[in-house]
PDB file of C-alpha atoms in Angstrom:
ATOM      1  CA  MET A   1     106.621 172.232 150.378  1.00  0.00           C
ATOM      2  CA  ALA A   2     105.312 170.408 147.295  1.00  0.00           C
ATOM      3  CA  LEU A   3     106.266 171.760 143.882  1.00  0.00           C
ATOM      4  CA  THR A   4     103.688 172.350 141.220  1.00  0.00           C
ATOM      5  CA  PRO A   5     104.180 170.696 137.809  1.00  0.00           C
ATOM      6  CA  LEU A   6     105.069 174.057 136.281  1.00  0.00           C
ATOM      7  CA  ALA A   7     107.701 174.652 138.922  1.00  0.00           C
ATOM      8  CA  CYS A   8     109.228 171.225 138.263  1.00  0.00           C
ATOM      9  CA  VAL A   9     109.513 171.967 134.551  1.00  0.00           C
ATOM     10  CA  LEU A  10     111.136 175.315 135.202  1.00  0.00           C
ATOM     11  CA  LEU A  11     113.557 173.726 137.644  1.00  0.00           C
ATOM     12  CA  LEU A  12     114.594 171.041 135.142  1.00  0.00           C
ATOM     13  CA  LEU A  13     115.127 173.646 132.418  1.00  0.00           C
ATOM     14  CA  SER A  14     117.246 175.795 134.672  1.00  0.00           C
ATOM     15  CA  MET A  15     119.349 172.781 135.693  1.00  0.00           C
ATOM     16  CA  GLN A  16     119.839 171.795 132.050  1.00  0.00           C
ATOM     17  CA  CYS A  17     120.918 175.325 131.163  1.00  0.00           C
ATOM     18  CA  TYR A  18     123.357 175.355 134.072  1.00  0.00           C
ATOM     19  CA  ILE A  19     124.861 172.003 133.083  1.00  0.00           C
ATOM     20  CA  SER A  20     125.123 173.018 129.426  1.00  0.00           C
ATOM     21  CA  THR A  21     127.065 176.130 130.379  1.00  0.00           C
ATOM     22  CA  LEU A  22     129.584 173.859 132.091  1.00  0.00           C
ATOM     23  CA  ALA A  23     129.966 171.457 129.135  1.00  0.00           C
ATOM     24  CA  VAL A  24     131.630 171.687 125.732  1.00  0.00           C
ATOM     25  CA  ILE A  25     129.143 170.688 123.012  1.00  0.00           C
ATOM     26  CA  LEU A  26     129.942 170.427 119.287  1.00  0.00           C
ATOM     27  CA  LYS A  27     127.792 170.154 116.167  1.00  0.00           C
ATOM     28  CA  THR A  28     128.265 170.199 112.399  1.00  0.00           C
ATOM     29  CA  ILE A  29     126.207 171.506 109.523  1.00  0.00           C
ATOM     30  CA  ASN A  30     127.040 168.557 107.254  1.00  0.00           C
ATOM     31  CA  ALA A  31     128.441 165.256 108.515  1.00  0.00           C
ATOM     32  CA  LYS A  32     128.928 163.825 104.982  1.00  0.00           C
ATOM     33  CA  PRO A  33     130.086 166.621 102.671  1.00  0.00           C
ATOM     34  CA  TRP A  34     131.416 166.113  99.146  1.00  0.00           C
ATOM     35  CA  VAL A  35     133.520 168.244  96.833  1.00  0.00           C
ATOM     36  CA  ASN A  36     134.877 168.029  93.289  1.00  0.00           C
ATOM     37  CA  GLU A  37     138.626 167.584  92.983  1.00  0.00           C
ATOM     38  CA  PHE A  38     140.688 170.816  93.120  1.00  0.00           C
ATOM     39  CA  GLU A  39     137.826 172.783  94.701  1.00  0.00           C
ATOM     40  CA  SER A  40     137.557 174.060  98.302  1.00  0.00           C
ATOM     41  CA  ILE A  41     135.391 172.573 101.053  1.00  0.00           C
ATOM     42  CA  GLU A  42     134.491 173.448 104.646  1.00  0.00           C
ATOM     43  CA  LEU A  43     134.315 170.805 107.364  1.00  0.00           C
ATOM     44  CA  SER A  44     132.172 172.615 109.885  1.00  0.00           C
ATOM     45  CA  CYS A  45     132.858 172.115 113.583  1.00  0.00           C
ATOM     46  CA  LEU A  46     130.678 174.500 115.583  1.00  0.00           C
ATOM     47  CA  ILE A  47     130.954 174.976 119.348  1.00  0.00           C
ATOM     48  CA  GLU A  48     127.432 175.256 120.738  1.00  0.00           C
ATOM     49  CA  SER A  49     128.397 175.564 124.362  1.00  0.00           C
ATOM     50  CA  ILE A  50     131.645 176.193 126.247  1.00  0.00           C
ATOM     51  CA  SER A  51     132.857 178.177 129.231  1.00  0.00           C
ATOM     52  CA  THR A  52     136.602 177.744 128.776  1.00  0.00           C
ATOM     53  CA  ILE A  53     138.071 180.833 127.168  1.00  0.00           C
ATOM     54  CA  ASN A  54     140.911 179.190 125.252  1.00  0.00           C
ATOM     55  CA  PRO A  55     140.011 175.541 124.503  1.00  0.00           C
ATOM     56  CA  ARG A  56     142.395 173.142 122.768  1.00  0.00           C
ATOM     57  CA  ILE A  57     141.236 172.331 119.209  1.00  0.00           C
ATOM     58  CA  GLU A  58     142.607 169.450 117.154  1.00  0.00           C
ATOM     59  CA  TRP A  59     141.702 167.840 113.830  1.00  0.00           C
ATOM     60  CA  LYS A  60     142.618 164.288 112.876  1.00  0.00           C
ATOM     61  CA  LYS A  61     142.356 162.523 109.544  1.00  0.00           C
ATOM     62  CA  ILE A  62     141.364 158.852 109.741  1.00  0.00           C
ATOM     63  CA  LYS A  63     142.072 156.703 106.692  1.00  0.00           C
ATOM     64  CA  LYS A  64     141.997 152.914 106.704  1.00  0.00           C
ATOM     65  CA  GLY A  65     141.602 153.064 110.469  1.00  0.00           C
ATOM     66  CA  GLU A  66     144.842 155.005 111.002  1.00  0.00           C
ATOM     67  CA  PRO A  67     144.539 158.531 112.536  1.00  0.00           C
ATOM     68  CA  SER A  68     146.990 161.340 111.751  1.00  0.00           C
ATOM     69  CA  TYR A  69     147.036 165.016 112.761  1.00  0.00           C
ATOM     70  CA  VAL A  70     146.048 167.662 110.228  1.00  0.00           C
ATOM     71  CA  TYR A  71     145.656 170.449 112.820  1.00  0.00           C
ATOM     72  CA  PHE A  72     147.719 170.360 116.012  1.00  0.00           C
ATOM     73  CA  GLU A  73     148.894 173.101 118.392  1.00  0.00           C
ATOM     74  CA  LYS A  74     147.245 175.766 116.236  1.00  0.00           C
ATOM     75  CA  GLU A  75     149.082 174.755 113.050  1.00  0.00           C
ATOM     76  CA  ILE A  76     148.023 172.892 109.909  1.00  0.00           C
ATOM     77  CA  ALA A  77     150.016 169.676 109.608  1.00  0.00           C
ATOM     78  CA  GLY A  78     150.350 166.430 107.651  1.00  0.00           C
ATOM     79  CA  ASP A  79     148.579 166.014 104.297  1.00  0.00           C
ATOM     80  CA  LEU A  80     146.890 169.414 104.481  1.00  0.00           C
ATOM     81  CA  GLU A  81     149.937 171.563 105.165  1.00  0.00           C
ATOM     82  CA  LYS A  82     149.774 174.736 103.027  1.00  0.00           C
ATOM     83  CA  ARG A  83     146.410 173.568 101.629  1.00  0.00           C
ATOM     84  CA  ALA A  84     144.068 174.296 104.522  1.00  0.00           C
ATOM     85  CA  LYS A  85     143.206 176.792 107.265  1.00  0.00           C
ATOM     86  CA  ILE A  86     141.069 177.065 110.400  1.00  0.00           C
ATOM     87  CA  ARG A  87     138.057 179.331 110.367  1.00  0.00           C
ATOM     88  CA  GLU A  88     137.234 180.421 113.907  1.00  0.00           C
ATOM     89  CA  PRO A  89     136.436 178.881 116.115  1.00  0.00           C
ATOM     90  CA  ALA A  90     137.081 175.306 114.837  1.00  0.00           C
ATOM     91  CA  THR A  91     135.935 174.850 111.215  1.00  0.00           C
ATOM     92  CA  LEU A  92     138.523 173.249 108.896  1.00  0.00           C
ATOM     93  CA  VAL A  93     138.692 174.669 105.347  1.00  0.00           C
ATOM     94  CA  ILE A  94     140.486 172.606 102.670  1.00  0.00           C
ATOM     95  CA  LEU A  95     141.476 174.984  99.880  1.00  0.00           C
ATOM     96  CA  ASN A  96     142.494 172.540  97.122  1.00  0.00           C
ATOM     97  CA  ALA A  97     140.961 169.136  97.709  1.00  0.00           C
ATOM     98  CA  THR A  98     142.509 166.098  96.006  1.00  0.00           C
ATOM     99  CA  ARG A  99     141.339 162.509  95.710  1.00  0.00           C
ATOM    100  CA  ALA A 100     143.702 161.574  98.537  1.00  0.00           C
ATOM    101  CA  ASP A 101     141.671 163.790 100.891  1.00  0.00           C
ATOM    102  CA  SER A 102     138.698 161.418 100.847  1.00  0.00           C
ATOM    103  CA  ALA A 103     138.598 160.187 104.459  1.00  0.00           C
ATOM    104  CA  ASP A 104     136.985 160.607 107.873  1.00  0.00           C
ATOM    105  CA  TYR A 105     137.921 163.743 109.816  1.00  0.00           C
ATOM    106  CA  ARG A 106     137.476 164.158 113.559  1.00  0.00           C
ATOM    107  CA  CYS A 107     137.194 167.505 115.280  1.00  0.00           C
ATOM    108  CA  GLU A 108     138.226 167.338 118.962  1.00  0.00           C
ATOM    109  CA  VAL A 109     137.770 170.155 121.495  1.00  0.00           C
ATOM    110  CA  THR A 110     139.141 170.003 125.034  1.00  0.00           C
ATOM    111  CA  ALA A 111     137.883 172.592 127.584  1.00  0.00           C
ATOM    112  CA  PRO A 112     139.593 172.119 130.999  1.00  0.00           C
ATOM    113  CA  ASN A 113     137.318 174.610 132.807  1.00  0.00           C
ATOM    114  CA  ASP A 114     134.082 172.876 131.788  1.00  0.00           C
ATOM    115  CA  GLN A 115     132.424 170.142 133.762  1.00  0.00           C
ATOM    116  CA  LYS A 116     132.202 168.083 130.547  1.00  0.00           C
ATOM    117  CA  SER A 117     135.645 168.987 129.295  1.00  0.00           C
ATOM    118  CA  PHE A 118     135.826 167.043 126.000  1.00  0.00           C
ATOM    119  CA  ASP A 119     133.693 166.569 122.887  1.00  0.00           C
ATOM    120  CA  GLU A 120     134.323 165.353 119.350  1.00  0.00           C
ATOM    121  CA  ILE A 121     132.478 165.117 116.067  1.00  0.00           C
ATOM    122  CA  LEU A 122     133.164 162.891 113.017  1.00  0.00           C
ATOM    123  CA  ILE A 123     132.839 164.122 109.426  1.00  0.00           C
ATOM    124  CA  SER A 124     133.159 161.871 106.320  1.00  0.00           C
ATOM    125  CA  LEU A 125     134.519 163.726 103.289  1.00  0.00           C
ATOM    126  CA  THR A 126     134.168 162.451  99.716  1.00  0.00           C
ATOM    127  CA  VAL A 127     136.258 164.025  96.945  1.00  0.00           C
ATOM    128  CA  ARG A 128     134.674 163.388  93.547  1.00  0.00           C
ATOM    129  CA  VAL A 129     137.015 162.984  90.564  1.00  0.00           C
ATOM    130  CA  LYS A 130     135.989 163.707  86.987  1.00  0.00           C
ATOM    131  CA  PRO A 131     136.573 160.811  84.551  1.00  0.00           C
ATOM    132  CA  VAL A 132     139.509 161.009  82.150  1.00  0.00           C
ATOM    133  CA  VAL A 133     139.138 160.341  78.407  1.00  0.00           C
ATOM    134  CA  PRO A 134     138.026 156.686  78.203  1.00  0.00           C
ATOM    135  CA  ARG A 135     139.765 153.998  76.173  1.00  0.00           C
ATOM    136  CA  CYS A 136     137.448 152.950  73.339  1.00  0.00           C
ATOM    137  CA  SER A 137     137.677 149.875  71.125  1.00  0.00           C
ATOM    138  CA  VAL A 138     135.529 149.729  67.956  1.00  0.00           C
ATOM    139  CA  PRO A 139     136.010 147.111  65.176  1.00  0.00           C
ATOM    140  CA  LYS A 140     136.776 148.723  61.824  1.00  0.00           C
ATOM    141  CA  SER A 141     134.709 146.318  59.714  1.00  0.00           C
ATOM    142  CA  VAL A 142     132.296 143.484  60.417  1.00  0.00           C
ATOM    143  CA  PRO A 143     130.452 141.193  57.962  1.00  0.00           C
ATOM    144  CA  VAL A 144     126.669 141.212  57.996  1.00  0.00           C
ATOM    145  CA  GLY A 145     125.192 138.704  60.436  1.00  0.00           C
ATOM    146  CA  LYS A 146     128.382 138.309  62.472  1.00  0.00           C
ATOM    147  CA  PRO A 147     128.791 139.324  66.167  1.00  0.00           C
ATOM    148  CA  ALA A 148     130.724 142.442  67.208  1.00  0.00           C
ATOM    149  CA  GLU A 149     131.845 143.913  70.547  1.00  0.00           C
ATOM    150  CA  LEU A 150     132.665 147.533  71.441  1.00  0.00           C
ATOM    151  CA  HIS A 151     134.488 148.316  74.701  1.00  0.00           C
ATOM    152  CA  CYS A 152     134.885 151.496  76.777  1.00  0.00           C
ATOM    153  CA  SER A 153     136.694 151.987  80.114  1.00  0.00           C
ATOM    154  CA  GLU A 154     138.563 154.457  82.340  1.00  0.00           C
ATOM    155  CA  ASP A 155     140.020 154.064  85.843  1.00  0.00           C
ATOM    156  CA  GLU A 156     140.429 157.580  87.273  1.00  0.00           C
ATOM    157  CA  GLY A 157     136.878 158.751  87.949  1.00  0.00           C
ATOM    158  CA  TYR A 158     135.377 158.645  91.450  1.00  0.00           C
ATOM    159  CA  PRO A 159     132.716 157.568  92.105  1.00  0.00           C
ATOM    160  CA  LYS A 160     133.007 154.843  89.479  1.00  0.00           C
ATOM    161  CA  SER A 161     132.009 155.979  86.006  1.00  0.00           C
ATOM    162  CA  GLN A 162     128.893 154.957  84.122  1.00  0.00           C
ATOM    163  CA  TYR A 163     129.120 154.643  80.328  1.00  0.00           C
ATOM    164  CA  GLN A 164     127.009 155.745  77.373  1.00  0.00           C
ATOM    165  CA  TRP A 165     127.479 154.799  73.712  1.00  0.00           C
ATOM    166  CA  PHE A 166     126.614 157.039  70.740  1.00  0.00           C
ATOM    167  CA  ARG A 167     126.211 156.273  67.047  1.00  0.00           C
ATOM    168  CA  ASN A 168     126.387 159.182  64.625  1.00  0.00           C
ATOM    169  CA  LYS A 169     126.027 161.585  67.625  1.00  0.00           C
ATOM    170  CA  GLU A 170     122.812 159.913  68.814  1.00  0.00           C
ATOM    171  CA  GLU A 171     122.738 158.110  72.153  1.00  0.00           C
ATOM    172  CA  ILE A 172     122.152 154.374  71.957  1.00  0.00           C
ATOM    173  CA  PRO A 173     119.468 153.341  74.473  1.00  0.00           C
ATOM    174  CA  GLU A 174     120.052 150.395  76.796  1.00  0.00           C
ATOM    175  CA  ASP A 175     116.841 148.826  75.477  1.00  0.00           C
ATOM    176  CA  PRO A 176     116.740 148.824  71.650  1.00  0.00           C
ATOM    177  CA  LYS A 177     112.966 148.368  71.717  1.00  0.00           C
ATOM    178  CA  SER A 178     112.569 151.802  73.312  1.00  0.00           C
ATOM    179  CA  SER A 179     113.661 153.651  70.155  1.00  0.00           C
ATOM    180  CA  PRO A 180     112.292 153.303  66.600  1.00  0.00           C
ATOM    181  CA  LYS A 181     115.808 153.777  65.145  1.00  0.00           C
ATOM    182  CA  PHE A 182     117.208 150.852  67.092  1.00  0.00           C
ATOM    183  CA  PHE A 183     114.090 148.691  67.286  1.00  0.00           C
ATOM    184  CA  ASN A 184     115.428 145.956  64.975  1.00  0.00           C
ATOM    185  CA  SER A 185     118.957 145.978  66.395  1.00  0.00           C
ATOM    186  CA  THR A 186     120.160 142.944  68.322  1.00  0.00           C
ATOM    187  CA  TYR A 187     122.560 144.262  70.960  1.00  0.00           C
ATOM    188  CA  THR A 188     123.079 144.399  74.713  1.00  0.00           C
ATOM    189  CA  LEU A 189     124.501 147.503  76.368  1.00  0.00           C
ATOM    190  CA  SER A 190     126.045 147.565  79.857  1.00  0.00           C
ATOM    191  CA  GLY A 191     126.285 151.072  81.300  1.00  0.00           C
ATOM    192  CA  GLU A 192     128.303 149.767  84.226  1.00  0.00           C
ATOM    193  CA  MET A 193     130.864 147.741  82.236  1.00  0.00           C
ATOM    194  CA  GLY A 194     130.963 150.000  79.147  1.00  0.00           C
ATOM    195  CA  THR A 195     130.347 147.183  76.653  1.00  0.00           C
ATOM    196  CA  LEU A 196     128.139 147.215  73.551  1.00  0.00           C
ATOM    197  CA  LYS A 197     127.657 143.738  72.091  1.00  0.00           C
ATOM    198  CA  PHE A 198     125.923 142.947  68.792  1.00  0.00           C
ATOM    199  CA  SER A 199     124.803 139.351  68.371  1.00  0.00           C
ATOM    200  CA  ALA A 200     124.354 139.836  64.597  1.00  0.00           C
ATOM    201  CA  VAL A 201     125.174 143.173  62.971  1.00  0.00           C
ATOM    202  CA  ARG A 202     123.009 144.690  60.238  1.00  0.00           C
ATOM    203  CA  LYS A 203     123.876 147.125  57.474  1.00  0.00           C
ATOM    204  CA  GLU A 204     122.053 149.805  59.508  1.00  0.00           C
ATOM    205  CA  ASP A 205     124.502 149.327  62.398  1.00  0.00           C
ATOM    206  CA  ALA A 206     127.337 150.905  60.408  1.00  0.00           C
ATOM    207  CA  GLY A 207     128.389 154.380  61.521  1.00  0.00           C
ATOM    208  CA  GLU A 208     130.639 156.461  63.803  1.00  0.00           C
ATOM    209  CA  TYR A 209     130.688 155.261  67.401  1.00  0.00           C
ATOM    210  CA  TYR A 210     132.038 156.984  70.505  1.00  0.00           C
ATOM    211  CA  CYS A 211     131.694 156.487  74.254  1.00  0.00           C
ATOM    212  CA  ARG A 212     131.072 158.862  77.171  1.00  0.00           C
ATOM    213  CA  ALA A 213     132.218 158.153  80.734  1.00  0.00           C
ATOM    214  CA  ARG A 214     130.393 160.173  83.379  1.00  0.00           C
ATOM    215  CA  ASN A 215     129.882 160.495  87.124  1.00  0.00           C
ATOM    216  CA  GLU A 216     128.741 163.203  89.555  1.00  0.00           C
ATOM    217  CA  ALA A 217     131.935 165.210  88.941  1.00  0.00           C
ATOM    218  CA  GLY A 218     131.586 165.459  85.135  1.00  0.00           C
ATOM    219  CA  PHE A 219     132.166 163.470  81.948  1.00  0.00           C
ATOM    220  CA  SER A 220     134.725 162.756  79.218  1.00  0.00           C
ATOM    221  CA  GLU A 221     134.414 161.283  75.715  1.00  0.00           C
ATOM    222  CA  CYS A 222     136.662 159.388  73.349  1.00  0.00           C
ATOM    223  CA  GLY A 223     136.924 160.350  69.697  1.00  0.00           C
ATOM    224  CA  PRO A 224     134.491 158.843  67.137  1.00  0.00           C
ATOM    225  CA  GLN A 225     135.538 155.662  65.332  1.00  0.00           C
ATOM    226  CA  MET A 226     133.992 154.283  62.152  1.00  0.00           C
ATOM    227  CA  MET A 227     132.553 150.758  62.032  1.00  0.00           C
ATOM    228  CA  GLU A 228     131.793 149.455  58.528  1.00  0.00           C
ATOM    229  CA  VAL A 229     129.402 146.581  57.841  1.00  0.00           C
ATOM    230  CA  TYR A 230     129.884 144.651  54.577  1.00  0.00           C
ATOM    231  CA  ASP A 231     128.213 141.764  52.762  1.00  0.00           C
ATOM    232  CA  ILE A 232     130.027 138.444  52.412  1.00  0.00           C
ATOM    233  CA  ASN A 233     130.816 137.696  48.676  1.00  0.00           C
ATOM    234  CA  ILE A 234     129.766 134.034  48.430  1.00  0.00           C
ATOM    235  CA  ALA A 235     130.360 133.855  44.658  1.00  0.00           C
ATOM    236  CA  GLY A 236     133.885 135.207  45.058  1.00  0.00           C
ATOM    237  CA  ILE A 237     134.690 132.677  47.766  1.00  0.00           C
ATOM    238  CA  ILE A 238     133.438 129.784  45.591  1.00  0.00           C
ATOM    239  CA  LEU A 239     135.429 131.044  42.607  1.00  0.00           C
ATOM    240  CA  GLY A 240     138.554 131.290  44.707  1.00  0.00           C
ATOM    241  CA  VAL A 241     138.159 127.720  45.947  1.00  0.00           C
ATOM    242  CA  VAL A 242     137.675 126.455  42.353  1.00  0.00           C
ATOM    243  CA  VAL A 243     140.849 128.251  41.201  1.00  0.00           C
ATOM    244  CA  VAL A 244     142.911 126.806  44.054  1.00  0.00           C
ATOM    245  CA  VAL A 245     141.639 123.274  43.402  1.00  0.00           C
ATOM    246  CA  THR A 246     142.382 123.617  39.654  1.00  0.00           C
ATOM    247  CA  VAL A 247     145.943 124.794  40.305  1.00  0.00           C
ATOM    248  CA  LEU A 248     146.596 121.941  42.722  1.00  0.00           C
ATOM    249  CA  LEU A 249     145.204 119.434  40.186  1.00  0.00           C
ATOM    250  CA  CYS A 250     147.451 120.768  37.425  1.00  0.00           C
ATOM    251  CA  ILE A 251     150.506 120.513  39.654  1.00  0.00           C
ATOM    252  CA  THR A 252     149.633 116.919  40.582  1.00  0.00           C
ATOM    253  CA  VAL A 253     149.160 115.873  36.916  1.00  0.00           C
ATOM    254  CA  GLY A 254     152.449 117.517  35.937  1.00  0.00           C
ATOM    255  CA  ILE A 255     154.379 115.687  38.672  1.00  0.00           C
ATOM    256  CA  PHE A 256     152.788 112.358  37.645  1.00  0.00           C
ATOM    257  CA  CYS A 257     153.710 112.828  33.932  1.00  0.00           C
ATOM    258  CA  ALA A 258     157.276 113.781  34.764  1.00  0.00           C
ATOM    259  CA  TYR A 259     157.626 110.692  36.952  1.00  0.00           C
ATOM    260  CA  LYS A 260     156.311 108.427  34.185  1.00  0.00           C
ATOM    261  CA  ARG A 261     158.857 109.828  31.745  1.00  0.00           C
ATOM    262  CA  GLY A 262     161.688 109.054  34.098  1.00  0.00           C
ATOM    263  CA  TYR A 263     162.687 112.565  35.123  1.00  0.00           C
ATOM    264  CA  PHE A 264     162.749 111.583  38.804  1.00  0.00           C
ATOM    265  CA  THR A 265     164.664 108.184  38.403  1.00  0.00           C
ATOM    266  CA  SER A 266     168.432 107.773  38.953  1.00  0.00           C
ATOM    267  CA  GLN A 267     170.809 104.870  38.418  1.00  0.00           C
ATOM    268  CA  LYS A 268     172.610 103.814  41.556  1.00  0.00           C
ATOM    269  CA  GLN A 269     175.753 101.739  41.674  1.00  0.00           C
ATOM    270  CA  THR A 270     175.516  98.653  43.906  1.00  0.00           C
ATOM    271  CA  GLY A 271     177.973  96.052  45.101  1.00  0.00           C
ATOM    272  CA  ASN A 272     176.872  93.596  42.419  1.00  0.00           C
ATOM    273  CA  ASN A 273     178.126  95.928  39.672  1.00  0.00           C
ATOM    274  CA  TYR A 274     181.709  95.804  40.889  1.00  0.00           C
ATOM    275  CA  LYS A 275     184.166  94.256  38.430  1.00  0.00           C
ATOM    276  CA  ALA A 276     187.553  93.057  39.570  1.00  0.00           C
ATOM    277  CA  PRO A 277     190.451  94.451  37.603  1.00  0.00           C
ATOM    278  CA  ALA A 278     192.057  92.164  35.025  1.00  0.00           C
ATOM    279  CA  LYS A 279     195.176  90.301  36.083  1.00  0.00           C
ATOM    280  CA  GLY A 280     198.387  91.622  34.701  1.00  0.00           C
ATOM    281  CA  ASP A 281     200.980  89.379  33.109  1.00  0.00           C
ATOM    282  CA  GLY A 282     203.048  87.540  35.602  1.00  0.00           C
ATOM    283  CA  VAL A 283     201.025  88.708  38.632  1.00  0.00           C
ATOM    284  CA  ASP A 284     198.967  86.469  40.891  1.00  0.00           C
ATOM    285  CA  TYR A 285     196.469  88.043  43.293  1.00  0.00           C
ATOM    286  CA  VAL A 286     196.069  86.418  46.691  1.00  0.00           C
ATOM    287  CA  ARG A 287     193.507  87.449  49.365  1.00  0.00           C
ATOM    288  CA  THR A 288     194.879  87.287  52.876  1.00  0.00           C
ATOM    289  CA  GLU A 289     192.697  86.798  55.968  1.00  0.00           C
ATOM    290  CA  ASP A 290     194.503  89.405  58.063  1.00  0.00           C
ATOM    291  CA  GLU A 291     194.521  92.198  55.570  1.00  0.00           C
ATOM    292  CA  GLY A 292     191.154  91.508  53.999  1.00  0.00           C
ATOM    293  CA  ASP A 293     192.432  92.741  50.653  1.00  0.00           C
ATOM    294  CA  PHE A 294     194.299  91.536  47.608  1.00  0.00           C
ATOM    295  CA  ARG A 295     198.066  91.066  47.566  1.00  0.00           C
ATOM    296  CA  HIS A 296     200.102  90.088  44.600  1.00  0.00           C
ATOM    297  CA  LYS A 297     203.177  87.975  44.154  1.00  0.00           C
ATOM    298  CA  SER A 298     205.557  87.665  41.239  1.00  0.00           C
ATOM    299  CA  SER A 299     205.905  84.466  39.258  1.00  0.00           C
ATOM    300  CA  PHE A 300     208.334  83.563  36.589  1.00  0.00           C
ATOM    301  CA  VAL A 301     207.445  81.663  33.480  1.00  0.00           C
ATOM    302  CA  ILE A 302     210.267  79.650  31.969  1.00  0.00           C
TER     303      ILE A 302
END
């Protein structure tokens, strides 16, 4: 007997319903959840279909490709021990998430009495970490027209922090041309690297500077630091050079005069100045080849 199209559809639906009642099927509300550090988070693992009364439920944490149990034989284990619980039937609740909990988690359900006896679902958890107080470097004083660099960084925030610079409590825009107050400034600002570089500072660039590091978890700021901008005293520099040259000239003239007057000459005794001692009466001096010195001999005068 031929089946009508409507009968075929009803037959397929009934077969699908029958098969689904003999298969374990999982789903999740959010496959890529995120949470701020030290807050709680649910990794949902919902059982849509199952006929086995007491299925085996396991959770594994996968980090750098290495799996480890966090729920096994109805007990929390591994990194989440005493920090997590299971909400029936299979949802994993992390009570106090830390940055080390960022990883992939796999929910596995085994139902021996079902025709499709195994199913799993993968959830990627991201734990966001608020930035710590950044390290800020601001020069104390810079001469007008000279370059200057300000630096800001911190290494704890996740995701990676972005940086903002402020002068006198007013945010410095990345493009100086976008603000009338900074229109004539010559700087480049990198929100990713945290650097503020002036190619030539102006008197108007003086003020209190501080930096803010921020990400999706929050922000932190360093304390304000004063940067002074001063004019270079050209007249003072020239005067100082003239004084130094004058002092050096006076010293040179003094040394020359002292040399001419003989203060630096000394009389040295040479071999030509040696005078042999006078001969005594009745004594002849004879130089011998072996001794290389004078010897004397007695002589009698009759």
